[in-house]
């Protein structure tokens, strides 16, 4: 062994260094130890001086005990599945922080007795959709559909249009989800067109329910069509409508996107939706519908396996009652403001010697809904090679590569992040 190697301090000595005490307290000994071992390895390779091991550890320590890092979403995709879908509002994040400890999620502080779990979130959801007789919340929309199949069509048929056999993403398919619950699919119609009579002819003693699934991540145009919800609600069996995106009421900017209130008014027995798409809240599955039916969904044994935790309930309630969440703000952002911000950012970058230019852009709602809808936007355009450098930055910035340029689309960037975004770009320069 060389002298330099012999001089590398032992792991327990490094861990006992007082400069690392705050990190051990905040991150835990085992996580800090892993960083120490890596720093010692670098010292063995001659990349770090033996006396510099503690400094190397300090430089390499993560900010938190989780590997998930906050990212600036400059893709222009508002509900970006790979970036965690909807970012929580500050109100929702604060509610989550409050609920992390002991909390009265299932306890009545007045009587000292057990209370209905998550009643605040459920009351807020019911108030947001008066057309629903009752509401329930599960882990995600897939769980909501699974529960519908288990309760309404165990060993029986679900009537569904061939145009609505949707793959959600990552290889998961709604038809497979439903058959995994023990239901059989009765496919009707064709890819592009399904008529009311197709449904009517398929309904019989084996039918559990008719299911409508919103084709949320693709669009069939041209010679295409399916019946209205109202036509399907009158067929004598329950109609379940998966609206996907989680809009509770019609959205003025997204006129073609289905919503829970309209589906219920048209006669749907149950509507299912995601909490973390256009609603802008935590991952959750919303079930809204006739009171008796929602009661059966809530009492099915599998409901316990699909239930949400207190953090989700806290975030959902604050999303529903609090100020508009980031998704709503991004959708509503005025394009003139976005242009002004892009011009300002590009100007500052050019002044610092960066090859940047403000350009018009087209943002998108994302896999969460409204396929084909373009949201007019504004971006700062950089040479393509910036894309990977920005992703490696602190904080990481994810842009959109388009026609050989890296676009930083400001529709999905909170105005409060304009400064951090600019600094992140300048650090890469
Ligand atoms: C996104 C989506 C789902 C899946 O929802 P999760 O909340 O991710 O489980 C199901 N159906 C439709 C129509 C969707 O858009």
Coordinates of C-alpha atoms in Angstrom, one line a residue, residues 133-321:
X133 CA -75.0 11.5 -4.5
X134 CA -71.8 10.4 -2.7
X135 CA -68.0 10.2 -3.3
X136 CA -65.1 7.9 -2.5
X137 CA -61.4 8.2 -3.0
X138 CA -58.9 5.4 -3.9
X139 CA -55.3 5.1 -4.9
X140 CA -55.7 6.1 -8.5
X141 CA -58.1 6.0 -11.4
X142 CA -57.0 2.4 -12.3
X143 CA -58.0 1.4 -8.7
X144 CA -61.3 3.2 -9.1
X145 CA -62.0 1.2 -12.3
X146 CA -60.9 -2.1 -10.7
X147 CA -63.3 -1.5 -7.8
X148 CA -66.2 -0.8 -10.2
X149 CA -65.4 -4.1 -12.0
X150 CA -65.2 -6.0 -8.7
X151 CA -68.5 -4.6 -7.4
X152 CA -70.6 -4.3 -10.5
X153 CA -69.4 -7.0 -12.8
X154 CA -67.7 -9.9 -10.8
X155 CA -67.7 -12.8 -13.3
X156 CA -70.0 -10.8 -15.6
X157 CA -69.7 -8.7 -18.6
X158 CA -68.6 -5.1 -19.1
X159 CA -69.9 -3.7 -22.4
X160 CA -67.3 -1.4 -24.0
X161 CA -66.7 0.1 -27.4
X162 CA -63.8 -1.2 -29.4
X163 CA -62.8 2.5 -29.8
X164 CA -62.2 2.8 -26.1
X165 CA -59.9 -0.2 -25.4
X166 CA -57.2 2.2 -24.2
X167 CA -53.6 1.6 -23.2
X168 CA -52.9 4.1 -20.4
X169 CA -49.1 4.1 -20.5
X170 CA -46.1 2.0 -19.5
X171 CA -47.8 -1.0 -21.2
X172 CA -50.8 -1.0 -18.8
X173 CA -54.2 -1.5 -20.6
X174 CA -57.6 -0.8 -19.2
X175 CA -59.1 -3.9 -20.8
X176 CA -56.5 -6.1 -19.1
X177 CA -57.2 -4.3 -15.8
X178 CA -60.9 -5.1 -16.0
X179 CA -60.4 -8.8 -16.9
X180 CA -57.9 -9.1 -14.1
X181 CA -60.8 -8.3 -11.7
X182 CA -62.7 -11.4 -13.1
X183 CA -65.0 -9.5 -15.5
X184 CA -65.4 -10.4 -19.1
X185 CA -65.4 -7.7 -21.8
X186 CA -68.2 -7.5 -24.3
X187 CA -66.6 -5.4 -27.1
X188 CA -69.0 -3.6 -29.3
X189 CA -68.8 -1.4 -32.4
X190 CA -65.6 -0.6 -34.3
X191 CA -62.5 1.4 -33.7
X192 CA -63.9 4.5 -35.2
X193 CA -67.7 4.2 -34.8
X194 CA -70.0 2.7 -32.2
X195 CA -73.7 3.2 -32.3
X196 CA -76.3 3.2 -29.5
X197 CA -77.8 0.0 -31.0
X198 CA -74.4 -1.8 -30.7
X199 CA -74.6 -1.3 -26.9
X200 CA -78.3 -2.1 -26.7
X201 CA -77.9 -5.4 -28.6
X202 CA -75.0 -6.5 -26.3
X203 CA -76.9 -5.9 -23.1
X204 CA -78.4 -9.0 -21.4
X205 CA -78.6 -11.0 -18.2
X206 CA -74.8 -11.3 -18.1
X207 CA -74.2 -7.5 -18.2
X208 CA -72.7 -5.9 -15.2
X209 CA -72.4 -2.4 -16.6
X210 CA -71.7 -0.3 -19.6
X211 CA -68.3 1.4 -19.5
X212 CA -67.2 4.6 -21.3
X213 CA -63.5 5.3 -21.3
X214 CA -62.3 8.7 -22.4
X215 CA -59.6 8.3 -25.1
X216 CA -57.4 10.7 -23.1
X217 CA -54.1 10.2 -24.8
X218 CA -55.0 9.8 -28.5
X219 CA -57.6 11.2 -30.9
X220 CA -59.7 9.5 -33.6
X221 CA -60.7 12.1 -36.2
X222 CA -62.6 11.9 -39.4
X223 CA -65.4 9.3 -39.8
X224 CA -65.8 8.7 -36.1
X225 CA -68.4 8.8 -33.4
X226 CA -69.9 7.3 -30.3
X227 CA -73.2 7.9 -28.5
X228 CA -73.7 10.5 -25.9
X229 CA -73.6 9.5 -22.2
X230 CA -77.3 10.3 -22.0
X231 CA -78.1 7.7 -24.7
X232 CA -76.0 5.0 -22.9
X233 CA -77.5 5.9 -19.5
X234 CA -80.9 4.9 -20.6
X235 CA -80.1 1.3 -21.4
X236 CA -81.3 -0.2 -18.1
X237 CA -77.9 -1.1 -16.7
X238 CA -75.4 1.1 -14.8
X239 CA -73.3 3.4 -16.9
X240 CA -69.7 3.9 -15.6
X241 CA -67.8 6.8 -17.2
X242 CA -64.1 7.1 -16.9
X243 CA -63.4 10.8 -17.6
X244 CA -59.7 10.3 -17.1
X245 CA -58.5 13.8 -16.6
X246 CA -60.3 14.6 -13.4
X247 CA -62.2 17.7 -14.6
X248 CA -65.0 18.1 -12.1
X249 CA -66.9 20.6 -14.2
X250 CA -66.6 21.9 -17.8
X251 CA -63.4 23.8 -18.5
X252 CA -63.7 26.9 -20.7
X253 CA -60.3 26.3 -22.4
X254 CA -60.8 22.6 -22.9
X255 CA -64.3 22.3 -24.4
X256 CA -63.8 18.7 -25.7
X257 CA -62.6 17.3 -22.4
X258 CA -65.2 15.4 -20.5
X259 CA -66.1 16.3 -16.9
X260 CA -67.7 14.5 -13.9
X261 CA -70.6 16.9 -13.5
X262 CA -71.8 16.6 -17.1
X263 CA -71.5 12.8 -17.1
X264 CA -73.5 12.6 -13.9
X265 CA -76.1 15.0 -15.2
X266 CA -76.4 12.8 -18.3
X267 CA -77.2 9.8 -16.1
X268 CA -73.9 8.1 -15.3
X269 CA -74.2 5.8 -12.2
X270 CA -70.5 6.3 -11.4
X271 CA -67.8 8.6 -12.7
X272 CA -64.1 7.7 -12.2
X273 CA -61.2 10.1 -12.6
X274 CA -57.6 10.8 -11.7
X275 CA -56.6 13.3 -9.0
X276 CA -53.3 14.2 -10.4
X277 CA -54.1 15.2 -14.0
X278 CA -56.2 18.3 -14.7
X279 CA -57.5 18.5 -11.2
X280 CA -53.9 19.3 -10.2
X281 CA -53.9 17.4 -7.0
X282 CA -52.2 14.3 -5.5
X283 CA -52.3 10.8 -7.2
X284 CA -55.8 9.6 -6.4
X285 CA -58.8 7.9 -8.0
X286 CA -62.1 9.7 -7.6
X287 CA -65.4 7.8 -7.6
X288 CA -68.5 10.0 -7.8
X289 CA -72.0 8.7 -8.2
X290 CA -75.2 7.4 -6.8
X291 CA -75.1 7.1 -3.0
X292 CA -76.1 3.5 -2.8
X293 CA -73.6 2.4 -5.4
X294 CA -70.7 4.5 -3.9
X295 CA -71.6 2.8 -0.5
X296 CA -71.2 -0.6 -2.1
X297 CA -67.9 0.4 -3.6
X298 CA -66.6 1.7 -0.3
X299 CA -67.6 -1.5 1.6
X300 CA -66.1 -4.0 -0.9
X301 CA -63.2 -5.9 0.8
X302 CA -60.8 -4.8 -1.9
X303 CA -61.6 -1.1 -1.1
X304 CA -59.2 -1.5 1.9
X305 CA -56.4 -2.5 -0.4
X306 CA -57.0 0.5 -2.6
X307 CA -57.4 3.2 0.0
X308 CA -55.4 6.4 0.2
X309 CA -53.2 7.5 2.9
X310 CA -53.6 10.6 5.1
X311 CA -51.1 12.6 3.0
X312 CA -53.2 12.1 -0.1
X313 CA -56.4 13.1 1.8
X314 CA -54.7 16.2 3.1
X315 CA -53.4 17.2 -0.4
X316 CA -56.7 16.5 -2.1
X317 CA -58.7 18.6 0.4
X318 CA -56.3 21.5 0.1
X319 CA -56.3 21.2 -3.7
X320 CA -60.1 21.4 -3.8
X321 CA -60.5 24.2 -1.2

